[in-house]
Amino acid sequence: MSDILLNVHVVIFSLYQDALQVLLTPCSDPGFADCWELPGEPVQEDESLEDAAGRALSGRIDRREVYLEQLYTYGEPDWYPRFRIISVVYFALIPAGARRLSRPEHERWYPVNALPHLAFDHAGVIAYALRRLRYKLEYSAAGFQLLPDEFSLSELQHTYEIILGEELDKRNFRRRILQAGIIEDTPYLRSGEGRPARLYRYRLDAVAEVKARRLFP
Amino acid sequence: MSDILLNVHVVIFSLYQDALQVLLTPCSDPGFADCWELPGEPVQEDESLEDAAGRALSGRIDRREVYLEQLYTYGEPDWYPRFRIISVVYFALIPAGARRLSRPEHERWYPVNALPHLAFDHAGVIAYALRRLRYKLEYSAAGFQLLPDEFSLSELQHTYEIILGEELDKRNFRRRILQAGIIEDTPYLRSGEGRPARLYRYRLDAVAEVKARRLFP
DNA sequence: CCAAAAGTGTTTGCTCTACACCCATGG
DNA sequence: CCATGGGTGTAGAGCAAACACTTTTGG
């Protein structure tokens, strides 16, 4: 036990420039020069795992605006060379506009389909997080976690299209999202080019996960 | 780190006497007399988490016949009194007929709807594992993991009904399970009372999870 | 008045659901 | 031959998919 290190790592997703991006930091391990890795922190003796994940976010992002969910715990003895490390991995969705970097000299956002060389098995971890995110979108409405508090339906649809990697029908998308009852309209409009768009917000009283059609309803 | 204990615990499900049951062991913590807890093991320095979970099963069950999946990692500082324990929890489905107990004097199977007093938050863990199991049944076909290698469709349906806690239509159930393509028939029949039943088995080449209707197909 | 993006309904096909009777065997 | 559980099809309803034009604003 005493020689097992316990870490958390966080896959931090954000939308930026029409792409889903992940925050990476240069790998500190000397065996992985010119590699990148997921932000992580050792777990302190008196903090919860989620707090440790919050620390990995903090300085980078205001933790309160962030959706955070545990992804998986990796603990193969050979996952890291030289050390036995257990890593509890979380994934985070941070809303567009909250992308503040306190250490821009080190860290970088990378689009998920153009990742640099990654240390350890972090490429596999990101791939799994992405699979889970896509899956979440399909049976819930997690997409707005990547948008500001208020957003138009077109922005939400665009978010879904970026993450799922496919085009969606506008009318069907709107009907379904509204029928699910997870967002509500606001009195506000966003002006830009063309006709202004009505803004919507997440309904705090909505259940988090909308069950899609089940195999045995 | 050095004062954080790393354990695995396993929620071991099995079908027995028309009920879904969980294997429990008397709580060893002196602060929880007359309580029960989930079987667990400390993680050794050179073994994977899954191997540790396998150790928690072994002696109890032949590990190879067991479906094992990571559930969640619990690590609140106050989850256990006096110690800081991180617990990686797995859940296991063991096929009917493989319920061998090597330590019957200590351990017991309890139906999930008649659990004894449980130590720590293990009642919450079991409830979560049960939710996940039900959910798995709804969008995949995990039910046969609780049955022997070969089973009749009625037995499979019965399994689903026990776990989901509701009755299912026989014809619709059969049609859907067969259409999903995850099981195949065998030349064998099981004789009993009434007309003999055709036996089926899990198709090894089938994908593990059958996606149900998605929100955005 | 033109460009740009927002917003809006209907028809068609498919899938899910509900439902009742005959079949094969053992005793 | 009777009791017991195994096995089978169809009609109707509800849901999802495909699809094109009108509306509102800014320049």
PDB file of N, CA, C and O in Angstrom, chain B residues 99-134:
ATOM      1  N   ARG B  99     -22.502 -21.453  -7.407  1.00  0.00           N
ATOM      2  CA  ARG B  99     -22.506 -20.801  -6.100  1.00  0.00           C
ATOM      3  C   ARG B  99     -21.827 -21.652  -5.044  1.00  0.00           C
ATOM      4  O   ARG B  99     -22.453 -22.169  -4.135  1.00  0.00           O
ATOM      5  N   ARG B 100     -20.518 -21.782  -5.147  1.00  0.00           N
ATOM      6  CA  ARG B 100     -19.807 -22.553  -4.133  1.00  0.00           C
ATOM      7  C   ARG B 100     -19.273 -21.607  -3.073  1.00  0.00           C
ATOM      8  O   ARG B 100     -18.678 -20.583  -3.373  1.00  0.00           O
ATOM      9  N   LEU B 101     -19.442 -21.980  -1.876  1.00  0.00           N
ATOM     10  CA  LEU B 101     -18.949 -21.171  -0.761  1.00  0.00           C
ATOM     11  C   LEU B 101     -17.875 -21.956  -0.034  1.00  0.00           C
ATOM     12  O   LEU B 101     -18.104 -23.074   0.395  1.00  0.00           O
ATOM     13  N   SER B 102     -16.703 -21.366   0.081  1.00  0.00           N
ATOM     14  CA  SER B 102     -15.669 -22.080   0.807  1.00  0.00           C
ATOM     15  C   SER B 102     -15.697 -21.729   2.287  1.00  0.00           C
ATOM     16  O   SER B 102     -15.107 -22.405   3.097  1.00  0.00           O
ATOM     17  N   ARG B 103     -16.380 -20.647   2.605  1.00  0.00           N
ATOM     18  CA  ARG B 103     -16.405 -20.276   4.033  1.00  0.00           C
ATOM     19  C   ARG B 103     -17.851 -20.093   4.482  1.00  0.00           C
ATOM     20  O   ARG B 103     -18.278 -18.994   4.824  1.00  0.00           O
ATOM     21  N   PRO B 104     -18.607 -21.151   4.426  1.00  0.00           N
ATOM     22  CA  PRO B 104     -20.036 -20.999   4.699  1.00  0.00           C
ATOM     23  C   PRO B 104     -20.319 -20.576   6.148  1.00  0.00           C
ATOM     24  O   PRO B 104     -21.376 -20.050   6.431  1.00  0.00           O
ATOM     25  N   GLU B 105     -19.322 -20.780   6.985  1.00  0.00           N
ATOM     26  CA  GLU B 105     -19.587 -20.433   8.385  1.00  0.00           C
ATOM     27  C   GLU B 105     -19.651 -18.923   8.583  1.00  0.00           C
ATOM     28  O   GLU B 105     -20.212 -18.424   9.549  1.00  0.00           O
ATOM     29  N   HIS B 106     -19.070 -18.177   7.647  1.00  0.00           N
ATOM     30  CA  HIS B 106     -19.052 -16.731   7.842  1.00  0.00           C
ATOM     31  C   HIS B 106     -19.995 -15.987   6.903  1.00  0.00           C
ATOM     32  O   HIS B 106     -20.657 -15.046   7.310  1.00  0.00           O
ATOM     33  N   GLU B 107     -20.009 -16.436   5.685  1.00  0.00           N
ATOM     34  CA  GLU B 107     -20.654 -15.611   4.669  1.00  0.00           C
ATOM     35  C   GLU B 107     -22.064 -16.093   4.387  1.00  0.00           C
ATOM     36  O   GLU B 107     -22.406 -17.239   4.667  1.00  0.00           O
ATOM     37  N   ARG B 108     -22.822 -15.192   3.800  1.00  0.00           N
ATOM     38  CA  ARG B 108     -24.204 -15.535   3.517  1.00  0.00           C
ATOM     39  C   ARG B 108     -24.694 -14.780   2.299  1.00  0.00           C
ATOM     40  O   ARG B 108     -24.285 -13.650   2.041  1.00  0.00           O
ATOM     41  N   TRP B 109     -25.610 -15.425   1.597  1.00  0.00           N
ATOM     42  CA  TRP B 109     -26.310 -14.751   0.515  1.00  0.00           C
ATOM     43  C   TRP B 109     -27.569 -14.095   1.077  1.00  0.00           C
ATOM     44  O   TRP B 109     -28.295 -14.716   1.847  1.00  0.00           O
ATOM     45  N   TYR B 110     -27.799 -12.863   0.664  1.00  0.00           N
ATOM     46  CA  TYR B 110     -29.018 -12.172   1.064  1.00  0.00           C
ATOM     47  C   TYR B 110     -29.738 -11.668  -0.180  1.00  0.00           C
ATOM     48  O   TYR B 110     -29.099 -11.125  -1.086  1.00  0.00           O
ATOM     49  N   PRO B 111     -31.057 -11.831  -0.214  1.00  0.00           N
ATOM     50  CA  PRO B 111     -31.818 -11.243  -1.327  1.00  0.00           C
ATOM     51  C   PRO B 111     -31.701  -9.715  -1.284  1.00  0.00           C
ATOM     52  O   PRO B 111     -31.689  -9.135  -0.192  1.00  0.00           O
ATOM     53  N   VAL B 112     -31.612  -9.094  -2.433  1.00  0.00           N
ATOM     54  CA  VAL B 112     -31.389  -7.649  -2.442  1.00  0.00           C
ATOM     55  C   VAL B 112     -32.543  -6.867  -1.823  1.00  0.00           C
ATOM     56  O   VAL B 112     -32.359  -5.726  -1.415  1.00  0.00           O
ATOM     57  N   ASN B 113     -33.698  -7.475  -1.765  1.00  0.00           N
ATOM     58  CA  ASN B 113     -34.785  -6.738  -1.129  1.00  0.00           C
ATOM     59  C   ASN B 113     -35.008  -7.165   0.315  1.00  0.00           C
ATOM     60  O   ASN B 113     -36.036  -6.864   0.912  1.00  0.00           O
ATOM     61  N   ALA B 114     -34.053  -7.848   0.892  1.00  0.00           N
ATOM     62  CA  ALA B 114     -34.132  -8.190   2.318  1.00  0.00           C
ATOM     63  C   ALA B 114     -32.721  -8.205   2.887  1.00  0.00           C
ATOM     64  O   ALA B 114     -32.259  -9.208   3.414  1.00  0.00           O
ATOM     65  N   LEU B 115     -32.057  -7.079   2.752  1.00  0.00           N
ATOM     66  CA  LEU B 115     -30.668  -7.012   3.199  1.00  0.00           C
ATOM     67  C   LEU B 115     -30.608  -6.798   4.714  1.00  0.00           C
ATOM     68  O   LEU B 115     -31.501  -6.176   5.288  1.00  0.00           O
ATOM     69  N   PRO B 116     -29.558  -7.302   5.334  1.00  0.00           N
ATOM     70  CA  PRO B 116     -29.406  -7.055   6.764  1.00  0.00           C
ATOM     71  C   PRO B 116     -28.831  -5.656   6.988  1.00  0.00           C
ATOM     72  O   PRO B 116     -28.657  -4.891   6.040  1.00  0.00           O
ATOM     73  N   HIS B 117     -28.540  -5.342   8.188  1.00  0.00           N
ATOM     74  CA  HIS B 117     -27.933  -4.064   8.512  1.00  0.00           C
ATOM     75  C   HIS B 117     -26.508  -4.046   7.973  1.00  0.00           C
ATOM     76  O   HIS B 117     -25.738  -4.965   8.231  1.00  0.00           O
ATOM     77  N   LEU B 118     -26.187  -3.023   7.214  1.00  0.00           N
ATOM     78  CA  LEU B 118     -24.885  -2.998   6.531  1.00  0.00           C
ATOM     79  C   LEU B 118     -23.994  -1.906   7.093  1.00  0.00           C
ATOM     80  O   LEU B 118     -24.462  -0.817   7.432  1.00  0.00           O
ATOM     81  N   ALA B 119     -22.717  -2.216   7.164  1.00  0.00           N
ATOM     82  CA  ALA B 119     -21.760  -1.259   7.695  1.00  0.00           C
ATOM     83  C   ALA B 119     -21.412  -0.200   6.647  1.00  0.00           C
ATOM     84  O   ALA B 119     -21.671  -0.381   5.459  1.00  0.00           O
ATOM     85  N   PHE B 120     -20.822   0.895   7.106  1.00  0.00           N
ATOM     86  CA  PHE B 120     -20.348   1.966   6.230  1.00  0.00           C
ATOM     87  C   PHE B 120     -21.481   2.412   5.310  1.00  0.00           C
ATOM     88  O   PHE B 120     -22.615   2.500   5.734  1.00  0.00           O
ATOM     89  N   ASP B 121     -21.158   2.657   4.054  1.00  0.00           N
ATOM     90  CA  ASP B 121     -22.237   3.002   3.134  1.00  0.00           C
ATOM     91  C   ASP B 121     -22.510   1.855   2.175  1.00  0.00           C
ATOM     92  O   ASP B 121     -22.946   2.063   1.048  1.00  0.00           O
ATOM     93  N   HIS B 122     -22.263   0.651   2.638  1.00  0.00           N
ATOM     94  CA  HIS B 122     -22.371  -0.455   1.700  1.00  0.00           C
ATOM     95  C   HIS B 122     -23.790  -0.666   1.189  1.00  0.00           C
ATOM     96  O   HIS B 122     -23.985  -1.199   0.099  1.00  0.00           O
ATOM     97  N   ALA B 123     -24.785  -0.237   1.946  1.00  0.00           N
ATOM     98  CA  ALA B 123     -26.152  -0.321   1.427  1.00  0.00           C
ATOM     99  C   ALA B 123     -26.298   0.564   0.199  1.00  0.00           C
ATOM    100  O   ALA B 123     -26.917   0.178  -0.796  1.00  0.00           O
ATOM    101  N   GLY B 124     -25.718   1.762   0.258  1.00  0.00           N
ATOM    102  CA  GLY B 124     -25.764   2.657  -0.892  1.00  0.00           C
ATOM    103  C   GLY B 124     -25.027   2.088  -2.086  1.00  0.00           C
ATOM    104  O   GLY B 124     -25.466   2.233  -3.227  1.00  0.00           O
ATOM    105  N   VAL B 125     -23.916   1.424  -1.821  1.00  0.00           N
ATOM    106  CA  VAL B 125     -23.142   0.831  -2.916  1.00  0.00           C
ATOM    107  C   VAL B 125     -23.951  -0.261  -3.595  1.00  0.00           C
ATOM    108  O   VAL B 125     -24.013  -0.332  -4.827  1.00  0.00           O
ATOM    109  N   ILE B 126     -24.596  -1.088  -2.803  1.00  0.00           N
ATOM    110  CA  ILE B 126     -25.401  -2.161  -3.394  1.00  0.00           C
ATOM    111  C   ILE B 126     -26.557  -1.574  -4.198  1.00  0.00           C
ATOM    112  O   ILE B 126     -26.871  -2.042  -5.299  1.00  0.00           O
ATOM    113  N   ALA B 127     -27.176  -0.532  -3.662  1.00  0.00           N
ATOM    114  CA  ALA B 127     -28.273   0.094  -4.395  1.00  0.00           C
ATOM    115  C   ALA B 127     -27.788   0.623  -5.740  1.00  0.00           C
ATOM    116  O   ALA B 127     -28.469   0.478  -6.760  1.00  0.00           O
ATOM    117  N   TYR B 128     -26.611   1.209  -5.750  1.00  0.00           N
ATOM    118  CA  TYR B 128     -26.073   1.724  -7.009  1.00  0.00           C
ATOM    119  C   TYR B 128     -25.750   0.583  -7.964  1.00  0.00           C
ATOM    120  O   TYR B 128     -26.036   0.667  -9.167  1.00  0.00           O
ATOM    121  N   ALA B 129     -25.173  -0.475  -7.433  1.00  0.00           N
ATOM    122  CA  ALA B 129     -24.848  -1.626  -8.285  1.00  0.00           C
ATOM    123  C   ALA B 129     -26.116  -2.213  -8.891  1.00  0.00           C
ATOM    124  O   ALA B 129     -26.148  -2.604 -10.069  1.00  0.00           O
ATOM    125  N   LEU B 130     -27.174  -2.238  -8.111  1.00  0.00           N
ATOM    126  CA  LEU B 130     -28.432  -2.785  -8.607  1.00  0.00           C
ATOM    127  C   LEU B 130     -29.011  -1.895  -9.699  1.00  0.00           C
ATOM    128  O   LEU B 130     -29.518  -2.384 -10.714  1.00  0.00           O
ATOM    129  N   ARG B 131     -28.911  -0.590  -9.498  1.00  0.00           N
ATOM    130  CA  ARG B 131     -29.383   0.329 -10.528  1.00  0.00           C
ATOM    131  C   ARG B 131     -28.611   0.093 -11.829  1.00  0.00           C
ATOM    132  O   ARG B 131     -29.194   0.030 -12.914  1.00  0.00           O
ATOM    133  N   ARG B 132     -27.307  -0.040 -11.682  1.00  0.00           N
ATOM    134  CA  ARG B 132     -26.493  -0.266 -12.877  1.00  0.00           C
ATOM    135  C   ARG B 132     -26.828  -1.595 -13.531  1.00  0.00           C
ATOM    136  O   ARG B 132     -26.893  -1.693 -14.756  1.00  0.00           O
ATOM    137  N   LEU B 133     -27.076  -2.610 -12.737  1.00  0.00           N
ATOM    138  CA  LEU B 133     -27.424  -3.910 -13.312  1.00  0.00           C
ATOM    139  C   LEU B 133     -28.740  -3.818 -14.072  1.00  0.00           C
ATOM    140  O   LEU B 133     -28.861  -4.307 -15.195  1.00  0.00           O
ATOM    141  N   ARG B 134     -29.733  -3.168 -13.473  1.00  0.00           N
ATOM    142  CA  ARG B 134     -31.016  -3.019 -14.163  1.00  0.00           C
ATOM    143  C   ARG B 134     -30.846  -2.250 -15.448  1.00  0.00           C
ATOM    144  O   ARG B 134     -31.411  -2.584 -16.485  1.00  0.00           O
TER     145      ARG B 134
END
